[in-house]
Short mmCIF file of C-alpha atoms in Angstrom, two decimals:
data_model
loop_
_atom_site.label_atom_id
_atom_site.label_comp_id
_atom_site.label_asym_id
_atom_site.label_seq_id
_atom_site.Cartn_x
_atom_site.Cartn_y
_atom_site.Cartn_z
CA MET A 16 136.62 131.96 54.50
CA PHE A 17 135.98 132.36 50.75
CA TYR A 18 136.92 136.05 50.77
CA ALA A 19 140.06 135.42 52.84
CA THR A 20 141.15 132.73 50.38
CA ALA A 21 140.42 135.01 47.44
CA ARG A 22 142.53 137.78 48.99
CA ARG A 23 145.44 135.41 49.56
CA THR A 24 145.19 134.13 45.99
CA LYS A 25 145.11 137.64 44.57
CA ARG A 26 148.10 138.64 46.70
CA LEU A 27 150.04 135.60 45.49
CA LEU A 28 149.25 136.31 41.84
CA LEU A 29 150.27 139.95 42.22
CA SER A 30 153.55 138.95 43.84
CA LEU A 31 154.39 136.89 40.75
CA LEU A 32 154.16 139.91 38.46
CA PRO A 33 157.47 141.35 37.18
CA ASP A 34 158.52 144.34 39.27
CA PRO A 35 157.79 147.05 36.67
CA ILE A 36 154.26 145.76 36.12
CA PHE A 37 153.56 145.19 39.82
CA TYR A 38 154.55 148.70 40.90
CA GLN A 39 152.69 150.38 38.06
CA TYR A 40 149.55 148.34 38.73
CA GLN A 41 149.64 149.30 42.41
CA HIS A 42 150.32 152.97 41.72
CA ILE A 43 147.55 153.23 39.14
CA LYS A 44 145.12 151.44 41.48
CA ASN A 45 145.88 153.69 44.43
CA HIS A 46 146.97 156.98 42.86
CA LYS A 47 145.32 156.90 39.40
CA SER A 48 148.62 157.54 37.61
CA LEU A 49 151.79 155.83 36.46
CA CYS A 50 154.80 155.97 38.76
CA ASP A 51 157.78 157.86 37.32
CA PHE A 52 160.82 155.95 38.56
CA SER A 53 163.30 157.97 36.45
CA ASN A 54 162.31 161.30 38.00
CA PRO A 55 160.02 160.74 41.01
CA LYS A 56 158.35 163.90 42.27
CA SER A 57 155.25 163.04 44.31
CA PHE A 58 155.35 161.55 47.78
CA SER A 59 154.02 158.20 46.52
CA GLU A 60 156.54 158.06 43.65
CA LYS A 61 159.45 158.61 46.02
CA ILE A 62 158.18 155.95 48.42
CA TYR A 63 157.70 153.49 45.53
CA HIS A 64 161.25 154.25 44.42
CA ARG A 65 162.44 153.38 47.95
CA MET A 66 160.51 150.12 47.77
CA ARG A 67 162.07 149.15 44.44
CA TYR A 68 165.60 150.52 44.98
CA PRO A 69 166.17 150.58 48.75
CA LEU A 70 169.30 151.98 50.33
CA PRO A 71 171.12 149.40 52.51
CA VAL A 72 170.48 151.43 55.66
CA PHE A 73 166.73 150.99 55.21
CA SER A 74 166.98 147.34 56.28
CA THR A 75 168.65 148.30 59.54
CA LEU A 76 166.09 151.00 60.28
CA ALA A 77 163.17 148.65 59.56
CA ASP A 78 164.62 145.79 61.64
CA LYS A 79 162.84 145.99 65.00
CA VAL A 80 165.82 144.37 66.72
CA LEU A 81 168.79 146.11 65.06
CA VAL A 82 167.14 149.54 65.06
CA ARG A 83 167.23 149.58 68.85
CA GLU A 84 171.00 150.08 68.78
CA HIS A 85 170.61 152.91 66.26
CA ILE A 86 167.95 154.66 68.33
CA ALA A 87 170.02 154.34 71.51
CA LYS A 88 173.04 155.82 69.77
CA VAL A 89 171.22 158.79 68.22
CA VAL A 90 168.75 159.83 70.94
CA GLY A 91 169.36 157.57 73.94
CA GLU A 92 168.21 154.19 75.18
CA GLN A 93 165.62 155.79 77.47
CA TYR A 94 163.33 155.99 74.41
CA LEU A 95 163.38 152.23 73.79
CA VAL A 96 160.42 150.12 74.81
CA PRO A 97 162.00 147.74 77.36
CA ALA A 98 162.59 144.32 75.80
CA PHE A 99 162.94 140.89 77.40
CA PHE A 100 164.79 139.06 74.61
CA SER A 101 164.66 138.13 70.93
CA CYS A 102 165.08 134.73 69.30
CA LYS A 103 165.05 132.95 65.94
CA SER A 104 162.80 130.01 66.82
CA ILE A 105 159.91 129.58 69.24
CA SER A 106 158.47 126.69 71.22
CA ALA A 107 155.90 126.62 73.99
CA SER A 108 158.75 126.53 76.52
CA THR A 109 160.00 129.90 75.22
CA PHE A 110 157.17 131.56 77.12
CA ASN A 111 158.41 130.18 80.45
CA ASP A 112 160.98 132.96 80.56
CA LEU A 113 158.40 135.70 80.06
CA PRO A 114 156.04 137.42 82.50
CA ASN A 115 152.32 136.92 82.12
CA THR A 116 151.93 140.13 80.08
CA PHE A 117 154.10 141.02 77.08
CA VAL A 118 154.11 141.99 73.41
CA MET A 119 155.34 139.55 70.76
CA LYS A 120 156.33 140.90 67.35
CA ALA A 121 158.27 139.93 64.26
CA ASN A 122 161.27 142.13 63.47
CA HIS A 123 161.14 141.73 59.68
CA SER A 124 157.61 142.86 58.89
CA ALA A 125 154.80 145.26 59.70
CA GLY A 126 151.65 144.33 61.57
CA GLN A 127 152.82 140.95 62.87
CA VAL A 128 152.19 141.88 66.50
CA LYS A 129 150.43 140.06 69.33
CA ILE A 130 149.63 141.70 72.67
CA VAL A 131 149.40 139.03 75.35
CA THR A 132 147.60 140.38 78.40
CA ASP A 133 147.83 137.10 80.34
CA LYS A 134 149.74 134.11 78.99
CA ARG A 135 147.89 131.84 81.43
CA ASN A 136 144.84 132.32 79.21
CA GLU A 137 146.72 131.49 76.02
CA ASP A 138 147.25 128.22 74.16
CA LEU A 139 151.07 128.42 74.20
CA GLU A 140 151.48 125.86 71.43
CA SER A 141 149.25 127.96 69.18
CA LEU A 142 151.10 131.11 70.19
CA ALA A 143 154.41 129.46 69.29
CA GLN A 144 152.97 128.32 65.96
CA LEU A 145 151.83 131.87 65.20
CA ALA A 146 155.33 133.20 65.89
CA ASN A 147 156.98 130.51 63.77
CA ASN A 148 154.57 131.25 60.91
CA TRP A 149 155.74 134.86 61.09
CA LEU A 150 159.38 133.75 61.06
CA HIS A 151 158.84 131.75 57.88
CA SER A 152 156.82 134.40 56.08
CA ASP A 153 158.30 136.59 53.36
CA PHE A 154 156.76 139.95 54.17
CA SER A 155 158.79 141.66 51.45
CA SER A 156 156.82 139.82 48.75
CA ILE A 157 153.43 141.30 49.71
CA ALA A 158 154.01 144.83 48.43
CA LYS A 159 157.60 144.31 47.21
CA GLU A 160 159.11 146.48 49.92
CA LYS A 161 162.54 145.07 49.16
CA HIS A 162 164.39 146.37 52.18
CA TYR A 163 162.57 143.73 54.25
CA GLN A 164 164.33 140.98 52.23
CA HIS A 165 167.63 141.64 53.97
CA ILE A 166 166.38 141.40 57.56
CA GLU A 167 167.17 138.17 59.39
CA PRO A 168 163.83 137.07 60.90
CA GLN A 169 163.53 137.13 64.67
CA ILE A 170 160.79 137.42 67.27
CA ILE A 171 161.23 140.13 69.87
CA PHE A 172 159.38 140.21 73.17
CA GLU A 173 158.76 143.61 74.73
CA HIS A 174 157.07 145.02 77.79
CA ALA A 175 153.41 145.76 77.17
CA LEU A 176 152.66 149.46 77.56
CA LEU A 177 149.07 149.00 78.67
CA THR A 178 146.58 151.10 80.60
CA ASN A 179 143.60 149.14 81.90
CA GLY A 180 144.51 146.41 79.44
CA SER A 181 144.57 148.72 76.40
CA PRO A 182 147.59 149.93 74.37
CA PRO A 183 148.40 153.64 74.18
CA ALA A 184 147.54 155.87 71.25
CA ASP A 185 150.02 156.21 68.39
CA TYR A 186 151.78 159.46 67.53
CA LYS A 187 153.31 159.03 64.09
CA PHE A 188 155.62 161.92 63.15
CA ASN A 189 156.07 162.22 59.38
CA VAL A 190 159.24 164.28 58.95
CA PHE A 191 160.16 165.79 55.57
CA ASN A 192 163.61 167.28 55.07
CA ASP A 193 164.04 169.62 52.13
CA ASN A 194 167.55 170.82 51.28
CA LYS A 195 166.08 174.23 50.42
CA ALA A 196 164.30 174.67 53.76
CA SER A 197 165.89 175.58 57.09
CA GLU A 198 163.48 173.40 59.10
CA PRO A 199 161.72 170.12 58.30
CA TYR A 200 158.03 169.96 57.53
CA ILE A 201 156.17 167.67 59.91
CA PHE A 202 152.67 166.30 60.09
CA ILE A 203 151.55 164.04 62.91
CA GLN A 204 149.10 161.15 62.75
CA TYR A 205 147.29 160.69 66.04
CA MET A 206 145.77 157.21 66.00
CA GLN A 207 143.49 155.71 68.63
CA ASP A 208 142.26 152.15 69.10
CA ARG A 209 144.47 150.71 66.38
CA PHE A 210 143.26 147.16 67.09
CA GLY A 211 139.59 148.13 67.10
CA ASP A 212 137.51 150.99 65.72
CA ILE A 213 140.56 152.99 64.69
CA THR A 214 140.46 156.76 64.25
CA GLN A 215 143.14 158.95 62.77
CA ASN A 216 143.51 162.73 63.08
CA LEU A 217 146.29 164.74 61.44
CA PHE A 218 148.06 167.71 63.03
CA LEU A 219 150.91 170.02 62.15
CA GLU A 220 153.97 170.64 64.30
CA ASP A 221 152.16 173.24 66.43
CA TRP A 222 149.22 170.84 66.95
CA THR A 223 146.86 172.76 64.70
CA PRO A 224 144.80 170.54 62.38
CA ALA A 225 146.61 169.67 59.16
CA PRO A 226 145.14 171.16 55.96
CA PHE A 227 144.63 167.64 54.61
CA THR A 228 143.44 164.24 55.81
CA ARG A 229 144.21 160.62 55.02
CA ALA A 230 141.56 159.72 52.47
CA GLY A 231 139.12 157.11 53.68
CA GLN A 232 140.25 157.24 57.31
CA GLN A 233 137.77 157.78 60.12
CA GLN A 234 138.50 160.81 62.32
CA SER A 235 137.66 161.26 65.97
CA SER A 236 135.09 164.00 66.59
CA VAL A 237 136.27 164.42 70.19
CA PRO A 238 138.73 167.30 70.75
CA ILE A 239 142.28 165.98 71.14
CA GLU A 240 144.52 167.80 73.58
CA LYS A 241 148.04 168.78 72.66
CA PRO A 242 150.37 166.26 74.35
CA LYS A 243 152.61 167.65 77.10
CA ALA A 244 155.57 165.83 75.56
CA LEU A 245 155.04 167.30 72.07
CA ASP A 246 158.26 169.35 72.09
CA GLU A 247 160.28 166.35 73.26
CA MET A 248 158.82 164.11 70.55
CA LEU A 249 159.52 166.77 67.91
CA LEU A 250 163.14 167.05 69.00
CA VAL A 251 163.64 163.27 68.94
CA ALA A 252 161.89 162.87 65.57
CA LYS A 253 164.04 165.58 63.99
CA LYS A 254 167.25 164.01 65.29
CA LEU A 255 166.37 160.56 64.01
CA SER A 256 165.30 161.83 60.57
CA GLN A 257 167.94 164.47 59.94
CA HIS A 258 169.89 162.45 57.34
CA PHE A 259 166.84 161.39 55.34
CA GLY A 260 164.52 163.15 52.93
CA TYR A 261 161.64 161.52 54.76
CA LEU A 262 161.24 159.32 57.81
CA ARG A 263 158.27 158.43 60.00
CA VAL A 264 159.00 158.13 63.70
CA ASP A 265 156.31 156.37 65.71
CA PHE A 266 155.86 157.22 69.39
CA TYR A 267 153.85 156.08 72.37
CA LEU A 268 153.22 158.03 75.56
CA HIS A 269 152.94 155.83 78.63
CA ASN A 270 152.97 157.01 82.22
CA ASP A 271 154.16 160.44 81.02
CA LYS A 272 157.20 158.89 79.30
CA VAL A 273 158.03 158.95 75.59
CA PHE A 274 158.79 155.65 73.84
CA ILE A 275 159.65 154.97 70.21
CA GLY A 276 157.63 152.18 68.64
CA GLU A 277 159.48 151.95 65.32
CA LEU A 278 160.95 153.86 62.39
CA THR A 279 159.04 153.58 59.13
CA ILE A 280 160.63 153.91 55.68
CA THR A 281 157.76 153.09 53.31
CA PRO A 282 154.49 153.84 55.14
CA ALA A 283 151.48 151.91 53.85
CA ALA A 284 153.73 150.61 51.03
CA GLY A 285 153.48 153.99 49.28
CA ASN A 286 149.70 154.05 49.45
CA TYR A 287 149.00 157.02 51.64
CA THR A 288 146.26 158.86 49.80
CA PHE A 289 145.27 162.37 50.81
CA ASP A 290 142.24 164.59 50.69
CA PRO A 291 142.68 166.90 48.86
CA PRO A 292 144.76 164.65 46.55
CA GLU A 293 147.20 167.41 45.51
CA TYR A 294 149.01 166.90 48.80
CA ASN A 295 150.63 163.84 47.25
CA SER A 296 152.55 166.29 45.04
CA LEU A 297 152.94 169.03 47.66
CA LEU A 298 154.45 166.66 50.20
CA GLY A 299 156.67 165.20 47.50
CA GLU A 300 158.17 168.66 47.00
CA LYS A 301 159.21 168.70 50.66
CA PHE A 302 160.94 165.30 50.36
CA SER A 303 164.56 166.02 49.32
CA TRP A 304 165.74 164.00 46.35
CA PRO A 305 167.81 162.18 45.20
CA GLU A 306 168.66 160.13 48.24
CA HIS A 307 172.21 158.99 48.95
#
């Protein structure tokens, strides 16, 4: 309890810092250098610039409700996780219109997700309170990812893509578009057991191991087979990211079908760190700039 309170207090104090000081503190802490906002070059600098000076379209892409229309238009609605409905307030009676199993998530944040495997085993009043707490939270203040400020909070309820009660692995396609290159550069994060003992392995477009890792992340030692739907996911990721210097497209595979979880603009609030660390600069070179 003490440590949780201390973390909340520290987060509150950091959020009160003026923007220039906040971003520089975070960048120094995580990347051991100042962030150059006038001429960003590294991957982290360009993501921090997005956080501080977001393009209007970023809010639409990060909105887990509005982005569904964008995804359907660009690549087709067959890639959407089926949804039941979304709403702007929750009560215990809201759950009457849902099946026993579903996923509840906030549209204006990251990580505010609850997988309900059987609502009959849930305290529905507490579940409603959790959702309403999300609705009243200002996620944009945590790391000052300002594009979240302009998202109208809602709760969306989706089908749960579960196998034996467990969610599928994540395939996160990090797509870099460079105006000087004919094809994008892509690395893929394969993440297992994201709500437990999470592991993360990085691959290139051809499913060979990436020449770098996420620093501090545990990797699976078990060989990971190339997914049968890799080419389809690559095609979809490239289509969705084609107008951006960088975009992360998150996929699930469930019953041999490809689903898009979300589109990510500022992954880890600019705090991806790599081993070896020079990949922060090398990936930044593949991220076309300036953005328009």
